[in-house]
Short mmCIF file of C-alpha atoms and ligand atoms in Angstrom, two decimals:
data_model
loop_
_atom_site.label_atom_id
_atom_site.label_comp_id
_atom_site.label_asym_id
_atom_site.label_seq_id
_atom_site.Cartn_x
_atom_site.Cartn_y
_atom_site.Cartn_z
CA UNK A 1 0.00 0.00 0.00
CA UNK A 2 1.77 3.21 -1.12
CA UNK A 3 2.09 6.03 1.42
CA UNK A 4 -0.59 8.60 0.45
CA UNK A 5 0.34 12.18 -0.41
CA UNK A 6 -0.76 14.73 2.24
CA UNK A 7 -3.98 16.37 1.07
CA UNK A 8 -2.69 19.90 1.67
CA UNK A 9 0.33 19.05 -0.47
CA UNK A 10 -1.75 17.96 -3.47
CA UNK A 11 -3.95 21.04 -3.13
CA UNK A 12 -0.92 23.33 -3.04
CA UNK A 13 0.71 21.46 -5.93
CA UNK A 14 -2.00 22.83 -8.25
CA UNK A 15 -0.58 26.32 -7.62
CA UNK A 16 2.72 25.38 -9.28
CA UNK A 17 1.97 22.38 -11.51
CA UNK A 18 -1.54 23.50 -12.58
CA UNK A 19 -3.31 21.11 -14.97
CA UNK A 20 -0.26 18.80 -14.95
CA UNK A 21 -0.89 17.88 -11.29
CA UNK A 22 -2.56 14.45 -11.90
CA UNK A 23 0.14 13.26 -14.31
CA UNK A 24 2.86 14.56 -11.96
CA UNK A 25 1.31 12.71 -9.01
CA UNK A 26 1.24 9.55 -11.18
CA UNK A 27 4.93 9.98 -11.97
CA UNK A 28 5.65 10.38 -8.25
CA UNK A 29 4.16 6.89 -7.66
CA UNK A 30 6.46 5.32 -10.28
CA UNK A 31 9.91 3.74 -10.09
CA UNK A 32 12.79 6.20 -9.63
CA UNK A 33 15.35 6.22 -12.46
CA UNK A 34 18.90 5.17 -11.58
CA UNK A 35 21.91 7.27 -12.48
CA UNK A 36 25.60 7.51 -11.66
CA UNK A 37 28.32 10.07 -12.26
CA UNK A 38 31.74 8.78 -13.24
CA UNK A 39 34.94 10.11 -11.76
CA UNK A 40 37.07 11.32 -14.70
CA UNK A 41 40.12 11.46 -12.42
CA UNK A 42 39.96 7.71 -11.91
CA UNK A 43 38.41 6.28 -15.03
CA UNK A 44 38.46 6.96 -18.74
CA UNK A 45 35.62 4.65 -19.64
CA UNK A 46 32.12 5.53 -18.45
CA UNK A 47 30.89 3.32 -21.29
CA UNK A 48 27.71 1.92 -19.79
CA UNK A 49 24.39 3.66 -19.72
CA UNK A 50 22.67 6.54 -21.47
CA UNK A 51 24.17 10.03 -21.13
CA UNK A 52 22.53 12.62 -18.86
CA UNK A 53 22.13 15.65 -21.16
CA UNK A 54 23.29 18.30 -18.68
CA UNK A 55 26.27 16.52 -17.15
CA UNK A 56 29.35 15.29 -19.03
CA UNK A 57 29.96 12.37 -16.68
CA UNK A 58 26.36 11.44 -15.84
CA UNK A 59 24.84 8.16 -17.06
CA UNK A 60 21.39 6.58 -16.58
CA UNK A 61 21.51 2.86 -15.89
CA UNK A 62 18.76 0.54 -17.18
CA UNK A 63 18.50 -1.29 -13.81
CA UNK A 64 19.57 -0.67 -10.25
CA UNK A 65 22.62 -2.88 -9.62
CA UNK A 66 23.85 -3.71 -6.11
CA UNK A 67 26.19 -0.75 -5.63
CA UNK A 68 27.21 -1.98 -2.19
CA UNK A 69 28.72 -5.15 -3.63
CA UNK A 70 30.49 -3.38 -6.49
CA UNK A 71 34.19 -2.80 -5.62
CA UNK A 72 34.35 0.06 -8.17
CA UNK A 73 31.79 1.98 -6.13
CA UNK A 74 34.08 1.66 -3.07
CA UNK A 75 37.07 2.69 -5.19
CA UNK A 76 35.40 6.04 -5.96
CA UNK A 77 35.17 5.27 -9.69
CA UNK A 78 31.63 6.69 -9.69
CA UNK A 79 29.10 8.36 -7.39
CA UNK A 80 25.46 7.28 -7.29
CA UNK A 81 23.62 10.54 -7.89
CA UNK A 82 20.10 11.42 -8.84
CA UNK A 83 20.27 12.91 -12.39
CA UNK A 84 18.43 16.25 -11.90
CA UNK A 85 20.99 17.29 -9.25
CA UNK A 86 23.77 16.93 -11.83
CA UNK A 87 22.35 20.04 -13.53
CA UNK A 88 24.54 22.21 -11.29
CA UNK A 89 27.37 21.26 -13.66
CA UNK A 90 25.59 23.07 -16.50
CA UNK A 91 25.04 26.14 -14.29
CA UNK A 92 28.72 26.29 -13.33
CA UNK A 93 30.04 25.73 -16.82
CA UNK A 94 27.62 28.33 -18.31
CA UNK A 95 27.94 31.13 -15.75
CA UNK A 96 31.41 30.80 -14.19
CA UNK A 97 34.86 29.39 -14.73
CA UNK A 98 34.94 26.55 -12.25
CA UNK A 99 38.44 25.35 -13.19
CA UNK A 100 40.75 26.92 -10.59
CA UNK A 101 37.87 28.59 -8.68
CA UNK A 102 37.29 28.86 -4.94
CA UNK A 103 34.00 27.08 -4.42
CA UNK A 104 31.97 26.89 -1.20
CA UNK A 105 29.24 24.26 -0.85
CA UNK A 106 27.49 25.38 2.35
CA UNK A 107 25.09 22.41 2.69
CA UNK A 108 27.23 19.62 1.33
CA UNK A 109 26.46 16.22 2.96
CA UNK A 110 26.50 13.52 1.76
CA UNK A 111 28.57 15.04 -1.04
CA UNK A 112 26.78 14.49 -4.37
CA UNK A 113 27.26 18.03 -5.56
CA UNK A 114 30.51 18.63 -3.66
CA UNK A 115 32.21 15.74 -5.51
CA UNK A 116 30.95 17.21 -8.77
CA UNK A 117 32.31 20.66 -7.82
CA UNK A 118 35.66 19.06 -6.92
CA UNK A 119 35.75 17.45 -10.38
CA UNK A 120 35.16 20.82 -12.03
CA UNK A 121 37.52 22.87 -9.82
CA UNK A 122 40.61 20.72 -10.61
CA UNK A 123 44.01 20.86 -8.93
CA UNK A 124 44.30 24.64 -8.99
CA UNK A 125 40.89 25.17 -7.45
CA UNK A 126 39.54 24.51 -3.99
CA UNK A 127 36.19 23.25 -2.77
CA UNK A 128 35.10 23.88 0.80
CA UNK A 129 32.42 21.29 1.49
CA UNK A 130 30.61 22.29 4.67
CA UNK A 131 28.00 20.41 6.66
CA UNK A 132 26.53 21.67 9.92
CA UNK A 133 25.37 18.29 11.30
CA UNK A 134 28.36 16.42 12.70
CA UNK A 135 27.42 12.82 11.75
CA UNK A 136 26.54 13.91 8.26
CA UNK A 137 29.83 15.83 8.02
CA UNK A 138 31.72 12.61 8.85
CA UNK A 139 29.93 10.76 6.03
CA UNK A 140 30.71 13.69 3.74
CA UNK A 141 34.40 13.44 4.66
CA UNK A 142 34.38 9.70 3.84
CA UNK A 143 32.82 10.38 0.44
CA UNK A 144 35.25 13.19 -0.34
CA UNK A 145 38.23 10.97 0.55
CA UNK A 146 36.85 8.22 -1.65
CA UNK A 147 36.41 10.62 -4.57
CA UNK A 148 40.14 11.26 -4.26
CA UNK A 149 40.79 14.50 -6.11
CA UNK A 150 42.67 16.09 -3.22
CA UNK A 151 41.37 19.64 -3.70
CA UNK A 152 38.63 19.62 -1.06
CA UNK A 153 38.35 20.77 2.55
CA UNK A 154 35.52 19.34 4.66
CA UNK A 155 34.27 21.61 7.42
CA UNK A 156 31.64 21.19 10.13
CA UNK A 157 30.36 24.71 10.77
CA UNK A 158 27.20 26.72 11.00
CA UNK A 159 26.89 28.88 7.85
CA UNK A 160 27.24 31.98 10.09
CA UNK A 161 30.84 30.95 10.86
CA UNK A 162 31.83 31.84 7.30
CA UNK A 163 31.60 35.53 8.21
CA UNK A 164 35.40 35.51 8.68
CA UNK A 165 35.74 34.64 4.98
CA UNK A 166 33.77 37.60 3.72
CA UNK A 167 33.66 37.97 -0.11
CA UNK A 168 36.22 35.20 -0.43
CA UNK A 169 34.61 32.67 -2.73
CA UNK A 170 34.09 32.81 -6.52
CA UNK A 171 31.16 30.40 -6.35
CA UNK A 172 28.88 29.61 -3.40
CA UNK A 173 26.33 26.80 -3.57
CA UNK A 174 23.34 26.53 -1.26
CA UNK A 175 21.64 23.17 -1.81
CA UNK A 176 19.25 24.00 0.95
CA UNK A 177 17.61 21.74 3.53
CA UNK A 178 14.01 21.77 2.28
CA UNK A 179 10.59 20.13 2.58
CA UNK A 180 11.70 17.49 0.04
CA UNK A 181 8.54 17.27 -2.11
CA UNK A 182 10.66 16.38 -5.15
CA UNK A 183 11.89 13.25 -3.33
CA UNK A 184 8.42 11.84 -2.62
CA UNK A 185 9.06 9.09 -5.23
CA UNK A 186 12.59 8.12 -4.17
CA UNK A 187 11.88 8.46 -0.43
CA UNK A 188 8.11 7.89 0.05
CA UNK A 189 8.55 8.17 3.84
CA UNK A 190 9.21 11.91 3.30
CA UNK A 191 5.47 12.24 2.52
CA UNK A 192 4.70 11.51 6.18
CA UNK A 193 7.03 14.24 7.42
CA UNK A 194 5.58 16.94 5.18
CA UNK A 195 3.48 19.78 6.65
CA UNK A 196 2.60 23.32 5.64
CA UNK A 197 4.28 24.55 8.83
CA UNK A 198 7.50 22.82 7.77
CA UNK A 199 7.40 24.50 4.36
CA UNK A 200 7.31 27.90 6.12
CA UNK A 201 10.04 26.86 8.55
CA UNK A 202 12.27 25.69 5.69
CA UNK A 203 11.70 28.91 3.71
CA UNK A 204 12.81 31.04 6.70
CA UNK A 205 15.86 28.88 7.38
CA UNK A 206 16.82 29.01 3.70
CA UNK A 207 16.88 32.83 3.82
CA UNK A 208 19.17 32.78 6.83
CA UNK A 209 21.57 30.40 5.04
CA UNK A 210 21.37 32.52 1.87
CA UNK A 211 22.34 35.69 3.79
CA UNK A 212 25.48 33.96 5.07
CA UNK A 213 26.21 32.57 1.61
CA UNK A 214 25.89 36.01 0.07
CA UNK A 215 28.35 37.47 2.57
CA UNK A 216 30.93 34.81 1.66
CA UNK A 217 30.56 35.45 -2.11
CA UNK A 218 32.84 37.95 -3.86
CA UNK A 219 31.40 40.72 -6.05
CA UNK A 220 30.91 39.34 -9.56
CA UNK A 221 30.73 35.80 -8.11
CA UNK A 222 28.05 33.17 -8.68
CA UNK A 223 25.46 31.86 -6.21
CA UNK A 224 23.83 28.53 -7.02
CA UNK A 225 20.58 28.11 -5.11
CA UNK A 226 18.84 24.74 -5.30
CA UNK A 227 16.22 22.68 -3.52
CA UNK A 228 14.50 19.35 -4.14
CA UNK A 229 11.02 20.70 -3.52
CA UNK A 230 8.16 22.06 -5.66
CA UNK A 231 6.47 24.85 -3.69
CA UNK A 232 7.05 28.48 -4.62
CA UNK A 233 7.83 29.71 -1.08
CA UNK A 234 11.09 27.75 -0.93
CA UNK A 235 11.91 28.37 -4.59
CA UNK A 236 10.88 31.42 -6.65
CA UNK A 237 9.87 33.40 -3.56
CA UNK A 238 13.34 32.97 -2.10
CA UNK A 239 14.97 33.89 -5.40
CA UNK A 240 12.77 37.01 -5.47
CA UNK A 241 13.98 37.76 -1.94
CA UNK A 242 17.63 37.39 -3.08
CA UNK A 243 16.98 39.86 -5.91
CA UNK A 244 15.11 42.35 -3.71
CA UNK A 245 17.00 42.16 -0.41
CA UNK A 246 20.49 41.15 -1.51
CA UNK A 247 20.61 42.65 -5.01
CA UNK A 248 21.18 39.37 -6.88
CA UNK A 249 21.02 39.40 -10.68
CA UNK A 250 20.34 36.82 -13.36
CA UNK A 251 23.53 34.97 -14.33
CA UNK A 252 22.36 34.42 -17.91
CA UNK A 253 22.20 30.62 -18.16
CA UNK A 254 20.44 29.20 -21.23
CA UNK A 255 19.03 25.69 -21.47
CA UNK A 256 18.13 23.80 -24.69
CA UNK A 257 14.35 23.24 -24.94
CA UNK A 258 14.83 19.53 -25.74
CA UNK A 259 16.13 18.87 -22.22
CA UNK A 260 12.55 19.21 -20.96
CA UNK A 261 13.47 21.53 -18.07
CA UNK A 262 10.79 24.11 -17.30
CA UNK A 263 11.85 27.73 -16.87
CA UNK A 264 10.20 30.19 -14.53
CA UNK A 265 11.20 33.69 -13.50
CA UNK A 266 11.58 35.58 -10.22
CA UNK A 267 12.27 39.31 -10.38
CA UNK A 268 14.26 38.94 -13.59
CA UNK A 269 16.18 35.86 -12.43
CA UNK A 270 15.71 32.67 -14.45
CA UNK A 271 14.76 29.61 -12.43
CA UNK A 272 14.87 25.99 -13.59
CA UNK A 273 12.34 23.39 -12.57
CA UNK A 274 12.71 19.65 -13.02
CA UNK A 275 9.33 17.94 -13.04
CA UNK A 276 9.50 14.13 -12.79
CA UNK A 277 6.76 13.72 -15.47
CA UNK A 278 8.80 15.80 -17.95
CA UNK A 279 12.41 14.79 -17.35
CA UNK A 280 14.16 11.59 -16.27
CA UNK A 281 15.08 12.46 -12.70
CA UNK A 282 13.62 13.57 -9.39
CA UNK A 283 11.98 16.91 -8.61
CA UNK A 284 14.55 19.69 -8.44
CA UNK A 285 14.75 23.47 -8.53
CA UNK A 286 17.81 25.62 -9.27
CA UNK A 287 18.79 29.20 -10.06
CA UNK A 288 22.13 30.78 -10.94
CA UNK A 289 22.45 34.28 -9.44
CA UNK A 290 25.20 36.82 -9.99
CA UNK A 291 26.41 39.13 -7.21
CA UNK A 292 26.90 42.55 -8.75
CA UNK A 293 29.91 44.82 -8.29
CA UNK A 294 33.51 44.78 -9.38
CA UNK A 295 35.79 41.97 -8.49
CA UNK A 296 38.32 43.30 -5.97
CA UNK A 297 41.66 41.74 -5.08
CA UNK A 298 40.86 38.75 -2.95
CA UNK A 299 42.03 39.40 0.58
CA UNK A 300 43.27 36.38 2.46
CA UNK A 301 41.97 36.44 6.02
CA UNK A 302 44.63 36.95 8.67
CA UNK A 303 45.88 33.71 10.19
CA UNK A 304 44.56 33.12 13.71
CA UNK A 305 46.64 30.18 14.78
CA UNK A 306 49.15 28.02 13.02
CA UNK A 307 48.11 24.42 12.71
CA UNK A 308 50.25 23.73 9.68
CA UNK A 309 53.99 23.20 9.81
CA UNK A 310 55.88 22.76 6.55
CA UNK A 311 57.16 19.23 6.07
CA UNK A 312 60.93 18.98 6.50
CA UNK A 313 63.25 18.17 3.60
CA UNK A 314 63.57 14.51 4.51
CA UNK A 315 59.80 14.21 5.11
CA UNK A 316 59.15 15.81 1.73
CA UNK A 317 61.57 13.41 0.05
CA UNK A 318 59.74 10.38 1.49
CA UNK A 319 56.26 11.78 0.75
CA UNK A 320 57.22 12.74 -2.82
CA UNK A 321 57.81 9.06 -3.56
CA UNK A 322 54.11 8.35 -3.00
CA UNK A 323 52.52 10.76 -5.49
CA UNK A 324 52.67 10.81 -9.27
CA UNK A 325 53.45 14.52 -9.64
CA UNK A 326 55.22 15.72 -6.47
CA UNK A 327 56.24 18.95 -8.22
CA UNK A 328 52.59 20.06 -8.14
CA UNK A 329 52.26 19.48 -4.42
CA UNK A 330 53.18 20.90 -1.02
CA UNK A 331 53.44 18.77 2.08
CA UNK A 332 52.59 19.89 5.59
CA UNK A 333 52.37 18.44 9.06
CA UNK A 334 49.33 18.84 11.29
CA UNK A 335 50.06 17.14 14.62
CA UNK A 336 51.34 13.63 13.87
CA UNK A 337 49.80 13.44 10.39
CA UNK A 338 51.33 14.56 7.13
CA UNK A 339 49.17 16.03 4.40
CA UNK A 340 49.57 16.68 0.70
CA UNK A 341 48.03 19.69 -1.04
CA UNK A 342 48.16 21.07 -4.53
CA UNK A 343 50.66 23.92 -4.31
CA UNK A 344 48.48 26.57 -5.99
CA UNK A 345 45.61 26.62 -3.45
CA UNK A 346 47.80 25.65 -0.48
CA UNK A 347 47.78 29.09 1.19
CA UNK A 348 43.99 29.25 0.80
CA UNK A 349 43.59 25.86 2.40
CA UNK A 350 45.73 26.98 5.32
CA UNK A 351 43.47 30.01 5.86
CA UNK A 352 40.40 27.78 5.87
CA UNK A 353 42.00 25.38 8.34
CA UNK A 354 42.74 28.27 10.67
CA UNK A 355 39.21 29.73 10.53
CA UNK A 356 36.91 26.74 10.51
CA UNK A 357 36.31 23.40 12.15
CA UNK A 358 38.08 21.27 9.56
CA UNK A 359 37.50 17.50 9.44
CA UNK A 360 39.54 16.72 6.34
CA UNK A 361 41.63 18.58 3.80
CA UNK A 362 43.71 17.70 0.76
CA UNK A 363 45.20 14.21 0.98
CA UNK A 364 46.04 12.76 4.37
CA UNK A 365 49.32 11.03 3.49
CA UNK A 366 49.76 9.20 6.81
CA UNK A 367 52.37 9.13 9.57
CA UNK A 368 56.12 8.65 9.45
CA UNK A 369 57.82 5.96 11.49
CA UNK A 370 61.60 5.86 11.31
CA UNK A 371 61.43 8.07 8.23
CA UNK A 372 59.08 5.70 6.36
CA UNK A 373 55.47 6.51 5.60
CA UNK A 374 52.64 4.43 7.02
CA UNK A 375 50.12 5.48 4.36
CA UNK A 376 46.61 6.63 5.26
CA UNK A 377 43.49 5.33 3.48
CA UNK A 378 43.09 8.81 1.97
CA UNK A 379 46.32 8.30 0.03
CA UNK A 380 45.09 4.96 -1.37
CA UNK A 381 42.04 6.80 -2.67
CA UNK A 382 44.03 9.70 -4.15
CA UNK A 383 43.84 9.60 -7.94
CA UNK A 384 47.53 10.49 -8.26
CA UNK A 385 48.92 7.87 -5.89
CA UNK A 386 52.27 6.67 -7.29
CA UNK A 387 51.67 3.01 -7.99
CA UNK A 388 55.39 2.29 -7.72
CA UNK A 389 55.50 3.31 -4.01
CA UNK A 390 54.10 0.07 -2.60
CA UNK A 391 53.54 -3.49 -3.74
CA UNK A 392 50.18 -4.12 -5.37
CA UNK A 393 47.88 -7.10 -4.81
CA UNK A 394 45.18 -7.52 -7.46
CA UNK A 395 42.10 -9.13 -5.88
CA UNK A 396 39.44 -11.36 -7.40
CA UNK A 397 35.86 -10.14 -7.03
CA UNK A 398 35.24 -12.44 -4.03
CA UNK A 399 38.48 -11.40 -2.32
CA UNK A 400 37.72 -7.73 -2.95
CA UNK A 401 34.44 -8.19 -1.05
CA UNK A 402 36.22 -10.05 1.78
CA UNK A 403 38.64 -7.14 1.98
CA UNK A 404 35.88 -4.48 1.93
CA UNK A 405 34.06 -6.36 4.72
CA UNK A 406 37.29 -6.44 6.74
CA UNK A 407 37.11 -10.23 6.89
CA UNK A 408 40.13 -12.45 7.26
CA UNK A 409 41.13 -13.78 3.89
CA UNK A 410 44.01 -15.21 1.87
CA UNK A 411 44.17 -13.51 -1.51
CA UNK A 412 44.77 -15.78 -4.49
CA UNK A 413 47.73 -13.56 -5.34
CA UNK A 414 49.99 -13.57 -2.28
CA UNK A 415 50.84 -10.06 -1.13
CA UNK A 416 54.47 -9.09 -0.59
CA UNK A 417 55.80 -8.73 2.92
CA UNK A 418 54.89 -5.27 4.28
CA UNK A 419 52.40 -2.70 2.98
CA UNK A 420 50.32 -3.63 -0.07
CA UNK A 421 47.81 -1.72 -2.12
CA UNK A 422 44.73 -3.88 -2.63
CA UNK A 423 43.28 -3.38 -6.11
CA UNK A 424 40.35 -4.60 -8.15
CA UNK A 425 40.47 -4.33 -11.94
CA UNK A 426 43.27 -1.80 -11.50
CA UNK A 427 41.32 0.43 -9.07
CA UNK A 428 42.82 1.05 -5.63
CA UNK A 429 40.63 -0.12 -2.71
CA UNK A 430 42.91 0.44 0.29
CA UNK A 431 45.88 -0.94 2.23
CA UNK A 432 46.71 -4.26 3.84
CA UNK A 433 49.91 -5.26 5.57
CA UNK A 434 51.43 -8.67 5.42
CA UNK A 435 53.51 -9.74 8.41
CA UNK A 436 54.71 -13.32 7.87
CA UNK A 437 51.59 -15.42 7.24
CA UNK A 438 49.24 -12.81 8.66
CA UNK A 439 47.47 -10.15 6.58
CA UNK A 440 46.34 -7.08 8.50
CA UNK A 441 43.29 -5.67 6.76
CA UNK A 442 43.60 -1.86 7.08
CA UNK A 443 40.34 -0.96 5.36
CA UNK A 444 38.65 1.79 7.47
CA UNK A 445 35.93 0.52 9.81
CA UNK A 446 33.74 3.54 9.05
CA UNK A 447 33.49 2.46 5.41
CA UNK A 448 33.38 -1.33 5.59
CA UNK A 449 30.51 -3.20 3.95
CA UNK A 450 28.29 -4.29 6.79
CA UNK A 451 26.14 -7.04 5.29
CA UNK A 452 26.75 -10.15 3.18
N1 SAM B 501 24.29 19.00 -1.34
C1 SAM B 501 24.07 17.67 -0.82
C2 SAM B 501 24.35 16.67 -1.90
O1 SAM B 501 24.28 17.00 -3.09
O2 SAM B 501 24.68 15.51 -1.58
C3 SAM B 501 22.68 17.52 -0.22
C4 SAM B 501 22.37 18.57 0.79
S1 SAM B 501 20.84 18.37 1.62
C5 SAM B 501 19.68 18.83 0.45
C6 SAM B 501 20.85 19.73 2.73
C7 SAM B 501 21.89 19.66 3.82
O3 SAM B 501 21.78 20.85 4.63
C8 SAM B 501 21.75 18.49 4.75
O4 SAM B 501 22.95 17.76 4.80
C9 SAM B 501 21.46 19.11 6.11
O5 SAM B 501 22.05 18.42 7.19
C10 SAM B 501 22.04 20.49 5.97
N2 SAM B 501 21.45 21.48 6.91
C11 SAM B 501 20.44 21.29 7.79
N3 SAM B 501 20.21 22.41 8.48
C12 SAM B 501 21.10 23.33 8.05
C13 SAM B 501 21.36 24.67 8.39
N4 SAM B 501 20.65 25.32 9.32
N5 SAM B 501 22.37 25.30 7.75
C14 SAM B 501 23.07 24.66 6.80
N6 SAM B 501 22.84 23.39 6.43
C15 SAM B 501 21.87 22.74 7.05
#
């Protein structure tokens, strides 16, 4: 028996969907499409599936496979992401220059859009992926590590804490917590949590987050506002508020008619609506908004405390062995751990680390013992890990699953004595250490597969 839609929701839906309401409600009772986004830093061959029109790396799959039992999923070769959300790629490519940009994703967990922003920002850019709820921020950090680009900082702050980074970012994304009407197909239980009061509560909270986002955005920069809900209060009305109260302007994004995305307008700003009966994806709303004014010289906030110490010469020599292009990187020590960062955004990353509650940044390389690196899982996931640095043990499918479940196992290919990179079909999964006949499975507990 499907969970019924709240009556007040269907009544209100007429205000936005009009005569399409019955066919939309039908679509919301159907089977959600399945889509993934490939990681171009780790794979060249996203061959399977049908392309998602608005995202270079997005693919629809004909059926929902078991992602949990696919080692490539755990290797960060792809991210399972609902297709409409991938539209933020089109907004960024059309209205900004994401390559090399400073990007802030204020509401980032579990990391669908943040991993996409990291892909677009590249090694000279930086993505600050922030999540206010601690447990969700930890999951976000796991997903960012797995994605393995090395250009992302994960923070666990209230949006108000970004005041110290005033006008600092080129692009700020607010994928706001919302009433979730667009997810009523994928997560039917969300229908039971819906209420008119919650719509109003969400709309108010979204404005507070948007004020903080606006403060962090530089003049001339781009704000991406998105929700996964249908009502106008959380969507066009908030965009109207951004235009009226904050002075936001239309960023001039155009969308081909054949994509099936519906356009609306709020005080001169174009808004994009994804209706599940018109496109293949869940309900989604997005707008790209320009902050007016001239771009000034970006001012780096004054350091408050120094967490980062430069790695010494001998530390740098050992760490350089573990990455493919050490010349592009800087190494630093934070406490006992050593980290690798792309050299270009390094000073920016240091400022962030000194201003915010940072859970993860760059690539955690590991710890040194007697001058030799004990590599961290983050380094195994890094796309530019030097494969020559440690022995490699290719695993069969069954052994890969034993490894990912942290079970005891004897790989068909015997690992060398010492640290080994466990791989499946050439993709790195993590570390294991062989000591005599024993194999210590070093796969992180927080990410292990929990069921058979
Ligand atoms: N961008 C994410 C992605 O693509 O995977 C999804 C983000 S989800 C729609 C909204 C996020 O905002 C949630 O992770 C939620 O915990 C967070 N959130 C909740 N209250 C918040 C607040 N007051 N300020 C900022 N973020 C908040």
